[in-house]
mmCIF file of C-alpha atoms in Angstrom:
data_model
loop_
_atom_site.group_PDB
_atom_site.id
_atom_site.type_symbol
_atom_site.label_atom_id
_atom_site.label_comp_id
_atom_site.label_asym_id
_atom_site.label_seq_id
_atom_site.Cartn_x
_atom_site.Cartn_y
_atom_site.Cartn_z
ATOM 1 C CA MET W 1 50.060 34.174 -52.328
ATOM 2 C CA GLY W 2 46.582 33.558 -50.720
ATOM 3 C CA ASN W 3 44.176 35.964 -49.588
ATOM 4 C CA THR W 4 44.598 36.845 -45.784
ATOM 5 C CA GLN W 5 41.601 36.354 -43.746
ATOM 6 C CA ILE W 6 41.090 38.541 -40.953
ATOM 7 C CA HIS W 7 38.886 37.260 -37.983
ATOM 8 C CA GLN W 8 37.089 40.177 -36.202
ATOM 9 C CA ARG W 9 37.027 40.199 -32.491
ATOM 10 C CA PRO W 10 33.416 39.360 -31.507
ATOM 11 C CA ILE W 11 31.670 42.244 -29.697
ATOM 12 C CA GLY W 12 29.891 41.749 -26.522
ATOM 13 C CA ARG W 13 28.820 38.726 -24.728
ATOM 14 C CA ARG W 14 27.551 35.460 -26.549
ATOM 15 C CA ILE W 15 23.948 35.416 -27.033
ATOM 16 C CA THR W 16 21.840 32.392 -27.025
ATOM 17 C CA PRO W 17 18.143 31.851 -27.636
ATOM 18 C CA GLN W 18 17.552 31.518 -23.901
ATOM 19 C CA ARG W 19 19.379 34.670 -23.070
ATOM 20 C CA ALA W 20 17.410 36.477 -26.169
ATOM 21 C CA GLN W 21 14.227 35.315 -24.453
ATOM 22 C CA PHE W 22 15.439 36.972 -21.424
ATOM 23 C CA ARG W 23 16.059 40.158 -22.636
ATOM 24 C CA ARG W 24 12.527 40.144 -24.331
ATOM 25 C CA LEU W 25 10.970 39.053 -20.860
ATOM 26 C CA ALA W 26 12.653 42.283 -19.209
ATOM 27 C CA GLU W 27 11.078 44.533 -21.717
ATOM 28 C CA SER W 28 7.584 43.616 -20.325
ATOM 29 C CA ALA W 29 8.559 44.748 -16.721
ATOM 30 C CA ASP W 30 6.254 46.951 -14.896
ATOM 31 C CA ILE W 31 8.516 48.961 -13.293
ATOM 32 C CA GLY W 32 7.118 50.307 -9.908
ATOM 33 C CA THR W 33 5.679 47.084 -8.543
ATOM 34 C CA VAL W 34 8.556 46.056 -6.466
ATOM 35 C CA THR W 35 10.759 48.219 -4.375
ATOM 36 C CA ARG W 36 14.384 47.944 -4.335
ATOM 37 C CA ALA W 37 14.457 46.536 -0.584
ATOM 38 C CA GLN W 38 12.244 43.563 -1.875
ATOM 39 C CA LEU W 39 14.631 42.636 -4.583
ATOM 40 C CA ALA W 40 17.683 42.994 -2.373
ATOM 41 C CA VAL W 41 15.926 40.516 0.438
ATOM 42 C CA LEU W 42 14.941 38.183 -2.503
ATOM 43 C CA ALA W 43 18.599 38.259 -3.836
ATOM 44 C CA GLN W 44 19.804 37.239 -0.299
ATOM 45 C CA SER W 45 17.445 34.282 -0.212
ATOM 46 C CA LEU W 46 18.136 32.820 -3.606
ATOM 47 C CA THR W 47 21.246 30.824 -2.538
ATOM 48 C CA CYS W 48 18.515 28.302 -0.624
ATOM 49 C CA THR W 49 17.165 27.382 -3.931
ATOM 50 C CA GLY W 50 20.435 26.368 -5.754
ATOM 51 C CA LEU W 51 19.823 29.007 -8.500
ATOM 52 C CA ILE W 52 22.858 30.906 -7.157
ATOM 53 C CA ASN W 53 25.798 30.388 -4.944
ATOM 54 C CA GLY W 54 26.622 32.739 -2.038
ATOM 55 C CA THR W 55 29.270 34.553 -3.974
ATOM 56 C CA GLU W 56 27.014 35.345 -6.906
ATOM 57 C CA SER W 57 24.075 36.417 -4.369
ATOM 58 C CA HIS W 58 26.666 38.918 -2.974
ATOM 59 C CA LEU W 59 27.286 40.280 -6.500
ATOM 60 C CA LEU W 60 23.424 40.576 -7.177
ATOM 61 C CA VAL W 61 22.870 42.418 -3.994
ATOM 62 C CA ALA W 62 25.615 44.882 -4.839
ATOM 63 C CA LEU W 63 24.142 45.252 -8.344
ATOM 64 C CA ILE W 64 20.768 45.882 -6.727
ATOM 65 C CA ASN W 65 22.261 48.547 -4.242
ATOM 66 C CA THR W 66 23.645 50.453 -6.545
ATOM 67 C CA VAL W 67 20.737 51.545 -8.514
ATOM 68 C CA PRO W 68 19.091 54.367 -6.554
ATOM 69 C CA ALA W 69 15.699 53.537 -5.004
ATOM 70 C CA GLU W 70 13.924 55.877 -7.569
ATOM 71 C CA SER W 71 14.926 53.845 -10.331
ATOM 72 C CA PHE W 72 12.532 51.211 -9.189
ATOM 73 C CA ASP W 73 9.536 53.943 -9.639
ATOM 74 C CA ARG W 74 7.423 54.366 -12.618
ATOM 75 C CA SER W 75 9.573 56.479 -14.302
ATOM 76 C CA GLY W 76 12.881 54.761 -13.475
ATOM 77 C CA ARG W 77 15.181 52.516 -15.251
ATOM 78 C CA PRO W 78 17.214 50.191 -13.042
ATOM 79 C CA ILE W 79 20.387 49.584 -14.892
ATOM 80 C CA VAL W 80 23.729 49.395 -13.627
ATOM 81 C CA PHE W 81 26.708 51.095 -15.418
ATOM 82 C CA LYS W 82 29.763 50.151 -13.189
ATOM 83 C CA SER W 83 32.772 48.470 -14.637
ATOM 84 C CA ASN W 84 33.657 44.820 -13.720
ATOM 85 C CA GLN W 85 36.713 46.163 -12.207
ATOM 86 C CA GLN W 86 34.546 48.562 -9.942
ATOM 87 C CA LEU W 87 32.221 45.680 -8.977
ATOM 88 C CA ALA W 88 35.255 43.449 -8.539
ATOM 89 C CA PHE W 89 36.665 45.981 -5.914
ATOM 90 C CA GLU W 90 33.400 46.345 -4.196
ATOM 91 C CA ILE W 91 32.794 42.571 -3.451
ATOM 92 C CA GLY W 92 36.476 41.464 -2.981
ATOM 93 C CA ARG W 93 37.025 39.133 -6.202
ATOM 94 C CA SER W 94 39.099 39.190 -9.300
ATOM 95 C CA VAL W 95 37.789 41.079 -12.448
ATOM 96 C CA GLY W 96 37.477 37.555 -14.344
ATOM 97 C CA ARG W 97 35.543 36.162 -11.669
ATOM 98 C CA VAL W 98 33.190 38.981 -11.746
ATOM 99 C CA SER W 99 33.045 38.292 -15.355
ATOM 100 C CA ARG W 100 32.066 34.797 -15.322
ATOM 101 C CA MET W 101 29.398 35.574 -12.666
ATOM 102 C CA LEU W 102 27.826 38.026 -14.607
ATOM 103 C CA SER W 103 27.344 35.336 -17.276
ATOM 104 C CA SER W 104 26.059 32.976 -14.682
ATOM 105 C CA LEU W 105 23.505 35.506 -13.577
ATOM 106 C CA PHE W 106 22.527 36.261 -17.111
ATOM 107 C CA ASP W 107 22.198 32.408 -17.851
ATOM 108 C CA ALA W 108 19.951 32.055 -14.504
ATOM 109 C CA GLY W 109 17.535 35.029 -15.902
ATOM 110 C CA LEU W 110 18.253 37.157 -12.887
ATOM 111 C CA ILE W 111 19.897 39.878 -14.978
ATOM 112 C CA THR W 112 20.048 41.125 -18.703
ATOM 113 C CA MET W 113 22.999 42.598 -20.223
ATOM 114 C CA GLN W 114 23.847 45.022 -23.072
ATOM 115 C CA ASP W 115 27.203 45.377 -24.451
ATOM 116 C CA SER W 116 28.748 48.176 -26.382
ATOM 117 C CA GLY W 117 31.140 48.205 -29.163
ATOM 118 C CA ASN W 118 34.142 49.072 -26.978
ATOM 119 C CA TYR W 119 32.785 47.089 -23.875
ATOM 120 C CA ARG W 120 32.070 50.217 -21.878
ATOM 121 C CA ARG W 121 28.791 50.755 -20.007
ATOM 122 C CA TYR W 122 27.024 54.094 -20.257
ATOM 123 C CA PRO W 123 23.465 55.640 -20.229
ATOM 124 C CA ILE W 124 21.539 57.014 -22.956
ATOM 125 C CA ARG W 125 19.522 60.016 -21.884
ATOM 126 C CA ASN W 126 16.527 62.277 -23.669
ATOM 127 C CA GLY W 127 16.697 65.999 -23.692
ATOM 128 C CA ASP W 128 15.222 65.921 -20.216
ATOM 129 C CA GLY W 129 18.203 64.220 -18.784
ATOM 130 C CA GLU W 130 16.186 60.998 -18.265
ATOM 131 C CA ILE W 131 17.600 57.604 -19.113
ATOM 132 C CA THR W 132 15.846 56.007 -21.754
ATOM 133 C CA ASP W 133 18.446 52.963 -22.713
ATOM 134 C CA GLY W 134 21.892 52.213 -22.147
ATOM 135 C CA CYS W 135 24.477 49.469 -22.391
ATOM 136 C CA GLY W 136 25.048 47.860 -18.993
ATOM 137 C CA ILE W 137 23.568 45.435 -16.342
ATOM 138 C CA ASP W 138 19.632 45.522 -16.531
ATOM 139 C CA LEU W 139 17.722 44.498 -13.448
ATOM 140 C CA ARG W 140 14.331 44.594 -15.094
ATOM 141 C CA ILE W 141 13.916 41.060 -15.349
ATOM 142 C CA LEU W 142 14.018 40.662 -11.556
ATOM 143 C CA ILE W 143 10.747 42.953 -11.395
ATOM 144 C CA VAL W 144 9.203 40.566 -13.980
ATOM 145 C CA ARG W 145 10.206 37.292 -12.242
ATOM 146 C CA TYR W 146 9.862 38.716 -8.617
ATOM 147 C CA ALA W 147 6.609 36.586 -7.879
ATOM 148 C CA GLU W 148 8.012 33.368 -9.432
ATOM 149 C CA LEU W 149 11.224 33.495 -7.424
ATOM 150 C CA ASP W 150 9.537 34.331 -4.115
ATOM 151 C CA GLU W 151 7.203 31.469 -4.672
ATOM 152 C CA LEU W 152 10.177 29.307 -5.302
ATOM 153 C CA VAL W 153 11.832 30.578 -2.010
ATOM 154 C CA ARG W 154 8.891 29.725 -0.160
ATOM 155 C CA GLN W 155 8.658 26.361 -1.304
ATOM 156 C CA VAL W 156 12.328 25.444 -0.739
ATOM 157 C CA ARG W 157 11.983 26.596 2.753
ATOM 158 C CA ALA W 158 8.628 24.698 3.229
ATOM 159 C CA GLN W 159 10.294 21.460 1.995
ATOM 160 C CA LYS W 160 13.407 22.125 4.155
ATOM 161 C CA LYS W 161 10.903 22.540 7.355
ATOM 162 C CA ALA W 162 9.332 18.987 6.202
ATOM 163 C CA ALA W 163 12.775 17.252 5.451
ATOM 164 C CA ASP W 164 13.756 18.514 9.135
ATOM 165 C CA ALA W 165 10.625 17.326 10.719
ATOM 166 C CA ALA W 166 11.097 13.806 8.760
ATOM 167 C CA LEU W 167 14.411 13.565 9.842
ATOM 168 C CA ARG W 168 13.754 14.027 13.690
ATOM 169 C CA ARG W 169 10.821 11.679 13.519
ATOM 170 C CA TYR W 170 13.303 8.976 11.660
ATOM 171 C CA ARG W 171 15.804 9.377 14.331
ATOM 172 C CA GLY W 172 13.230 9.162 17.206
ATOM 173 C CA ALA W 173 11.690 6.141 15.583
ATOM 174 C CA LEU W 174 15.015 4.301 15.138
ATOM 175 C CA ARG W 175 15.734 4.960 18.761
ATOM 176 C CA ASN W 176 12.695 3.878 19.927
ATOM 177 C CA ALA W 177 12.825 1.000 17.939
ATOM 178 C CA ARG W 178 16.342 -0.173 19.217
ATOM 179 C CA TYR W 179 15.092 0.312 22.896
ATOM 180 C CA ALA W 180 12.005 -1.647 22.151
ATOM 181 C CA LEU W 181 14.407 -4.427 20.879
ATOM 182 C CA SER W 182 16.334 -4.438 23.988
ATOM 183 C CA ALA W 183 13.221 -4.143 26.400
ATOM 184 C CA ALA W 184 11.180 -7.021 24.303
ATOM 185 C CA ALA W 185 11.084 -10.099 26.758
ATOM 186 C CA ARG W 186 8.098 -11.968 25.543
ATOM 187 C CA LEU W 187 9.569 -12.730 22.099
ATOM 188 C CA SER W 188 12.169 -15.530 21.662
ATOM 189 C CA GLU W 189 15.786 -14.961 20.750
ATOM 190 C CA ASP W 190 15.133 -16.070 16.974
ATOM 191 C CA SER W 191 12.511 -13.612 16.623
ATOM 192 C CA LEU W 192 14.629 -10.707 18.171
ATOM 193 C CA SER W 193 17.451 -11.527 16.190
ATOM 194 C CA ARG W 194 15.224 -11.374 13.020
ATOM 195 C CA ILE W 195 13.745 -7.769 14.083
ATOM 196 C CA GLY W 196 17.102 -6.585 14.803
ATOM 197 C CA ALA W 197 18.080 -7.374 11.450
ATOM 198 C CA ARG W 198 15.286 -5.455 9.811
ATOM 199 C CA ILE W 199 16.095 -2.497 11.931
ATOM 200 C CA GLU W 200 19.469 -2.572 10.863
ATOM 201 C CA ARG W 201 18.321 -2.949 7.191
ATOM 202 C CA VAL W 202 16.001 -0.089 7.140
ATOM 203 C CA SER W 203 18.995 2.071 8.735
ATOM 204 C CA ASN W 204 21.506 0.996 5.871
ATOM 205 C CA ILE W 205 18.635 1.776 3.534
ATOM 206 C CA VAL W 206 18.570 5.051 4.611
ATOM 207 C CA GLU W 207 22.311 5.646 5.275
ATOM 208 C CA ILE W 208 23.165 8.961 6.195
ATOM 209 C CA ALA W 209 19.730 10.410 7.456
ATOM 210 C CA GLY W 210 20.638 13.974 6.727
ATOM 211 C CA LYS W 211 21.023 13.250 2.906
ATOM 212 C CA ALA W 212 18.115 11.198 2.717
ATOM 213 C CA SER W 213 14.905 12.453 1.149
ATOM 214 C CA SER W 214 11.882 13.408 3.168
ATOM 215 C CA ARG W 215 10.062 10.641 1.378
ATOM 216 C CA VAL W 216 12.534 7.850 2.170
ATOM 217 C CA LEU W 217 12.523 9.018 5.812
ATOM 218 C CA ARG W 218 8.584 8.803 6.036
ATOM 219 C CA ARG W 219 8.664 5.266 4.674
ATOM 220 C CA ALA W 220 11.343 4.352 6.890
ATOM 221 C CA THR W 221 9.556 5.863 9.963
ATOM 222 C CA ALA W 222 6.464 4.214 9.022
ATOM 223 C CA LEU W 223 8.414 0.833 9.005
ATOM 224 C CA LEU W 224 10.102 1.433 12.144
ATOM 225 C CA GLU W 225 6.992 2.204 13.822
ATOM 226 C CA TRP W 226 5.164 -0.987 12.525
ATOM 227 C CA LEU W 227 8.216 -2.739 13.814
ATOM 228 C CA ILE W 228 7.866 -1.253 17.204
ATOM 229 C CA GLU W 229 3.797 -2.229 17.313
ATOM 230 C CA ARG W 230 5.051 -5.729 16.457
ATOM 231 C CA MET W 231 7.571 -5.909 19.360
ATOM 232 C CA MET W 232 5.089 -4.559 21.798
ATOM 233 C CA GLN W 233 2.490 -7.131 20.342
ATOM 234 C CA LEU W 234 0.023 -4.361 19.800
ATOM 235 C CA PRO W 235 -3.314 -5.246 17.955
ATOM 236 C CA ARG W 236 -2.970 -4.835 14.233
ATOM 237 C CA ARG W 237 -4.379 -1.446 12.862
ATOM 238 C CA SER W 238 -6.820 -1.766 9.932
ATOM 239 C CA ALA W 239 -5.074 0.864 7.592
ATOM 240 C CA GLY W 240 -7.517 3.202 5.827
ATOM 241 C CA ALA W 241 -10.403 2.134 8.349
ATOM 242 C CA GLN W 242 -12.033 5.518 7.814
ATOM 243 C CA GLU W 243 -11.954 5.666 4.391
ATOM 244 C CA THR W 244 -13.395 2.290 3.990
ATOM 245 C CA GLN W 245 -15.852 2.183 6.405
ATOM 246 C CA ASN W 246 -18.950 2.433 4.083
ATOM 247 C CA MET W 247 -17.238 0.534 1.141
ATOM 248 C CA THR W 248 -18.863 -2.346 -0.275
ATOM 249 C CA CYS W 249 -16.729 -5.256 -2.097
ATOM 250 C CA PRO W 250 -18.326 -5.383 -5.441
ATOM 251 C CA TYR W 251 -15.080 -7.473 -6.690
ATOM 252 C CA VAL W 252 -15.653 -10.494 -4.792
ATOM 253 C CA GLU W 253 -16.130 -13.534 -6.564
ATOM 254 C CA ASN W 254 -17.630 -15.182 -3.653
ATOM 255 C CA GLY W 255 -19.263 -13.375 -0.846
ATOM 256 C CA MET W 256 -16.811 -15.152 1.605
ATOM 257 C CA HIS W 257 -12.919 -15.338 2.091
ATOM 258 C CA LYS W 258 -10.964 -17.832 3.690
ATOM 259 C CA GLN W 259 -9.303 -16.527 6.955
ATOM 260 C CA ILE W 260 -5.575 -17.105 7.431
ATOM 261 C CA THR W 261 -3.700 -16.901 10.559
ATOM 262 C CA THR W 262 -0.442 -17.641 11.541
ATOM 263 C CA PRO W 263 -0.066 -18.830 15.140
ATOM 264 C CA HIS W 264 3.630 -17.907 15.501
ATOM 265 C CA PRO W 265 4.089 -14.601 14.050
ATOM 266 C CA PHE W 266 7.864 -14.061 14.895
ATOM 267 C CA ASP W 267 9.121 -17.764 15.447
ATOM 268 C CA GLU W 268 10.433 -19.503 12.407
ATOM 269 C CA SER W 269 9.337 -23.013 12.269
ATOM 270 C CA ASN W 270 9.096 -25.307 9.237
ATOM 271 C CA GLN W 271 5.672 -26.209 10.314
ATOM 272 C CA GLU W 272 4.296 -22.689 10.317
ATOM 273 C CA ARG W 273 6.143 -21.103 7.725
ATOM 274 C CA ARG W 274 3.843 -19.879 4.899
ATOM 275 C CA SER W 275 4.923 -19.959 1.449
ATOM 276 C CA ALA W 276 3.443 -19.939 -2.024
ATOM 277 C CA ASN W 277 3.310 -23.591 -2.293
ATOM 278 C CA ALA W 278 1.701 -24.191 1.015
ATOM 279 C CA GLU W 279 -1.535 -25.602 1.894
ATOM 280 C CA GLN W 280 -4.401 -22.874 2.962
ATOM 281 C CA LEU W 281 -5.179 -23.493 6.837
ATOM 282 C CA SER W 282 -8.746 -24.477 7.214
ATOM 283 C CA SER W 283 -11.180 -22.121 9.098
ATOM 284 C CA LYS W 284 -14.515 -22.298 10.391
ATOM 285 C CA ALA W 285 -17.957 -21.500 8.932
ATOM 286 C CA GLY W 286 -18.288 -17.678 8.056
ATOM 287 C CA SER W 287 -14.994 -17.491 6.315
ATOM 288 C CA ALA W 288 -14.672 -16.960 2.667
ATOM 289 C CA SER W 289 -14.461 -19.730 -0.119
ATOM 290 C CA LYS W 290 -11.342 -21.164 -1.818
ATOM 291 C CA TRP W 291 -11.713 -18.842 -4.867
ATOM 292 C CA ALA W 292 -10.388 -15.833 -2.813
ATOM 293 C CA PHE W 293 -6.505 -16.696 -3.082
ATOM 294 C CA GLU W 294 -4.873 -18.300 -5.946
ATOM 295 C CA GLU W 295 -6.284 -21.961 -6.360
ATOM 296 C CA SER W 296 -2.997 -22.880 -8.136
ATOM 297 C CA LEU W 297 -0.961 -22.218 -5.111
ATOM 298 C CA ARG W 298 -3.010 -24.784 -3.065
ATOM 299 C CA ARG W 299 -2.895 -27.658 -5.798
ATOM 300 C CA GLY W 300 -0.924 -30.835 -5.356
ATOM 301 C CA ARG W 301 1.849 -31.294 -8.139
ATOM 302 C CA SER W 302 -0.211 -33.732 -9.709
ATOM 303 C CA GLU W 303 -2.712 -31.177 -10.826
ATOM 304 C CA ILE W 304 -0.227 -28.643 -12.373
ATOM 305 C CA ASN W 305 -0.437 -30.415 -15.794
ATOM 306 C CA GLN W 306 -4.171 -30.660 -16.051
ATOM 307 C CA PRO W 307 -5.630 -28.897 -18.996
ATOM 308 C CA ARG W 308 -8.001 -26.886 -17.281
ATOM 309 C CA ARG W 309 -7.327 -23.001 -17.658
ATOM 310 C CA LEU W 310 -9.315 -20.229 -15.967
ATOM 311 C CA PRO W 311 -9.558 -17.089 -17.738
ATOM 312 C CA GLN W 312 -7.383 -14.205 -16.441
ATOM 313 C CA ALA W 313 -9.528 -11.418 -14.392
ATOM 314 C CA VAL W 314 -8.432 -7.655 -14.981
ATOM 315 C CA VAL W 315 -7.342 -6.165 -11.948
ATOM 316 C CA ALA W 316 -7.266 -2.218 -11.519
ATOM 317 C CA LEU W 317 -4.805 -0.298 -9.674
ATOM 318 C CA GLN W 318 -7.437 0.685 -6.841
ATOM 319 C CA ASP W 319 -8.126 -2.881 -6.384
ATOM 320 C CA VAL W 320 -4.290 -3.786 -5.644
ATOM 321 C CA LEU W 321 -4.595 -0.673 -3.285
ATOM 322 C CA ARG W 322 -7.734 -2.097 -1.456
ATOM 323 C CA ALA W 323 -6.154 -5.525 -1.354
ATOM 324 C CA ALA W 324 -2.639 -4.379 0.119
ATOM 325 C CA PRO W 325 -3.083 -1.543 2.826
ATOM 326 C CA ALA W 326 0.349 -2.587 3.742
ATOM 327 C CA LEU W 327 1.372 -0.184 0.676
ATOM 328 C CA LYS W 328 0.140 2.452 2.554
ATOM 329 C CA THR W 329 1.771 1.414 6.000
ATOM 330 C CA TYR W 330 5.227 1.557 4.309
ATOM 331 C CA GLY W 331 4.477 4.712 2.759
ATOM 332 C CA PHE W 332 3.785 3.955 -0.881
ATOM 333 C CA ALA W 333 0.696 5.817 -2.423
ATOM 334 C CA PRO W 334 1.209 4.834 -6.268
ATOM 335 C CA SER W 335 -1.342 6.844 -8.497
ATOM 336 C CA SER W 336 -0.439 4.868 -11.675
ATOM 337 C CA TRP W 337 1.062 1.770 -12.510
ATOM 338 C CA ALA W 338 4.248 3.237 -13.538
ATOM 339 C CA ASP W 339 4.771 4.483 -10.151
ATOM 340 C CA LEU W 340 3.926 1.128 -8.361
ATOM 341 C CA ALA W 341 6.368 -0.464 -10.934
ATOM 342 C CA ARG W 342 9.100 2.359 -9.813
ATOM 343 C CA ALA W 343 8.313 1.372 -5.970
ATOM 344 C CA VAL W 344 8.804 -2.340 -6.529
ATOM 345 C CA PRO W 345 12.487 -2.284 -5.889
ATOM 346 C CA LEU W 346 12.163 -0.628 -2.388
ATOM 347 C CA MET W 347 9.524 -2.806 -1.642
ATOM 348 C CA CYS W 348 11.363 -5.653 -2.262
ATOM 349 C CA ARG W 349 14.240 -4.300 0.001
ATOM 350 C CA LEU W 350 12.192 -3.652 2.767
ATOM 351 C CA ALA W 351 10.475 -7.262 2.603
ATOM 352 C CA GLY W 352 13.840 -8.714 2.175
ATOM 353 C CA ILE W 353 13.289 -10.134 -1.407
ATOM 354 C CA SER W 354 16.519 -10.605 -3.357
ATOM 355 C CA GLU W 355 17.276 -8.730 -6.623
ATOM 356 C CA ASP W 356 17.463 -12.140 -8.249
ATOM 357 C CA ALA W 357 14.047 -13.066 -7.383
ATOM 358 C CA ARG W 358 12.523 -9.747 -8.529
ATOM 359 C CA ALA W 359 14.544 -10.052 -11.766
ATOM 360 C CA ARG W 360 12.771 -13.564 -12.552
ATOM 361 C CA ALA W 361 9.473 -12.394 -11.408
ATOM 362 C CA VAL W 362 9.875 -9.281 -14.064
ATOM 363 C CA GLU W 363 11.167 -11.380 -16.603
ATOM 364 C CA GLN W 364 8.384 -13.956 -16.484
ATOM 365 C CA MET W 365 5.418 -11.975 -15.503
ATOM 366 C CA GLY W 366 6.033 -8.667 -16.991
ATOM 367 C CA GLU W 367 6.555 -5.157 -15.026
ATOM 368 C CA GLN W 368 2.857 -4.777 -14.092
ATOM 369 C CA GLN W 369 2.196 -8.437 -13.014
ATOM 370 C CA ALA W 370 5.371 -8.799 -11.366
ATOM 371 C CA ALA W 371 4.485 -5.475 -9.321
ATOM 372 C CA VAL W 372 0.894 -6.735 -8.335
ATOM 373 C CA ALA W 373 2.844 -10.005 -7.203
ATOM 374 C CA VAL W 374 5.035 -7.994 -5.088
ATOM 375 C CA ALA W 375 2.413 -6.190 -3.432
ATOM 376 C CA VAL W 376 0.560 -9.098 -2.528
ATOM 377 C CA THR W 377 3.701 -10.534 -0.917
ATOM 378 C CA LEU W 378 4.102 -7.573 1.070
ATOM 379 C CA GLU W 379 0.717 -7.457 2.128
ATOM 380 C CA LYS W 380 0.983 -11.152 3.439
ATOM 381 C CA TYR W 381 4.185 -10.565 4.874
ATOM 382 C CA ASP W 382 2.866 -7.626 6.681
ATOM 383 C CA ARG W 383 0.199 -9.929 7.990
ATOM 384 C CA GLN W 384 2.707 -12.107 9.060
ATOM 385 C CA GLU W 385 1.421 -14.953 6.818
ATOM 386 C CA VAL W 386 4.488 -15.265 4.932
ATOM 387 C CA SER W 387 8.076 -15.803 6.673
ATOM 388 C CA SER W 388 10.061 -15.733 3.723
ATOM 389 C CA PRO W 389 8.939 -13.314 1.077
ATOM 390 C CA GLY W 390 11.550 -14.249 -1.222
ATOM 391 C CA GLY W 391 10.628 -17.879 -1.414
ATOM 392 C CA TYR W 392 7.061 -16.866 -1.760
ATOM 393 C CA LEU W 393 7.818 -14.670 -4.850
ATOM 394 C CA ARG W 394 9.917 -17.387 -6.316
ATOM 395 C CA ALA W 395 7.080 -19.986 -5.895
ATOM 396 C CA MET W 396 4.539 -17.580 -7.404
ATOM 397 C CA THR W 397 7.114 -17.103 -10.389
ATOM 398 C CA ASP W 398 7.193 -20.630 -11.083
ATOM 399 C CA ARG W 399 3.360 -21.069 -10.920
ATOM 400 C CA ALA W 400 3.183 -18.072 -13.519
ATOM 401 C CA ALA W 401 5.679 -20.132 -15.679
ATOM 402 C CA ALA W 402 3.426 -23.194 -15.496
ATOM 403 C CA GLY W 403 0.457 -20.934 -16.162
ATOM 404 C CA GLU W 404 -1.267 -21.867 -13.123
ATOM 405 C CA LEU W 405 -0.962 -18.329 -11.444
ATOM 406 C CA HIS W 406 -3.854 -16.362 -10.944
ATOM 407 C CA LEU W 407 -3.130 -12.810 -9.055
ATOM 408 C CA ALA W 408 -6.590 -11.662 -9.535
ATOM 409 C CA ARG W 409 -8.088 -14.365 -7.158
ATOM 410 C CA SER W 410 -5.409 -13.136 -4.467
ATOM 411 C CA VAL W 411 -6.177 -9.261 -5.103
ATOM 412 C CA PHE W 412 -9.845 -9.503 -4.875
ATOM 413 C CA GLY W 413 -9.744 -12.130 -1.844
ATOM 414 C CA LEU W 414 -7.499 -9.690 0.106
ATOM 415 C CA ALA W 415 -9.822 -7.046 -0.721
ATOM 416 C CA ALA W 416 -12.845 -8.862 0.439
ATOM 417 C CA ARG W 417 -10.928 -9.666 3.612
ATOM 418 C CA ASN W 418 -9.985 -6.152 4.263
ATOM 419 C CA CYS W 419 -13.462 -4.960 3.918
ATOM 420 C CA MET W 420 -14.675 -7.815 6.168
ATOM 421 C CA GLU W 421 -12.154 -6.541 8.938
ATOM 422 C CA VAL W 422 -13.137 -3.102 8.902
ATOM 423 C CA ARG W 423 -16.836 -3.943 9.084
ATOM 424 C CA HIS W 424 -16.175 -6.431 12.360
#
């Protein structure tokens, strides 16, 4: 016969490294700094943070109210010795449910527990009758984490308030955009249909406004307000004018830049449509030279295979932000190249650039250069110099494949132009 192996019943709750850390943290509590009333209010407010649900909050409040108020004084010991059966009776839940909720509160770092060998809870007193230790539900960790949890509740409430404000502003902007679309009389039907399609595309991107993040709502609101200004034919505002009043333009290769305007901003026409392969419109004296934009985009096909290659200039992120104030207009504020690359899909959706065009640009240019190309395209689209952003980006991709694309010139040229517009 083989030896019979007897499996002993595990004693107490399972201890994880995180729970052991919570126990150690509870021992450092400075009892007397937080009252029972403060903890009860905090326990009721924690549901808004998502740490616990309403039933767990109800149980936590019951645990806090079980401990006498003097137990939170300097000489007290806030430990609950009630059984799961008694707690289940008080909150109207089953014993098994209470046991599971206690484990959840333990994992969330809102209580710590010390179980005895027979699963009973009892205090350990000294000769004077004061509780020095015990097996039960310890609430000291709430005292240690009170400031942290209270600040978390404040932050969540502030975020909720900001989200509600962004939601109200978005709904108002959407309503005003649709009203302005129906009231606009000086635009052609083609222009109105295109603007209406853009408004509905923004609405579809946001989808259910109540579930969208405040960041998405702010970007959508900025775009809708921009469309309203275009429909009302208001003069274009220079983004960041106050920030760049005293700016010089040290990155401009020449002191002047060629001015480009599209005489028909909304009407779609083969003659006026801008694309990456289109010729630059001529301008009067006082405009910048041809080095400001990509020379390769203005060459004839006979020049593409010429052996002349200009060295690529290094473009900084700040150069891109100065060259494309439309990024700020649409709610984008990248602080790194990674942020700009992550914003590219949404930028493409706002400009109507297809996923295939974006994927081809990334494959040919790389993520960083493709992000710069999309930013330049968005800026020209915002200036109404490009009526087909997808086609413009595809043409830039083709030029990049031929080695004839110079994004640095576009960036420096647009930055120079923005500086000149601000000055004048």
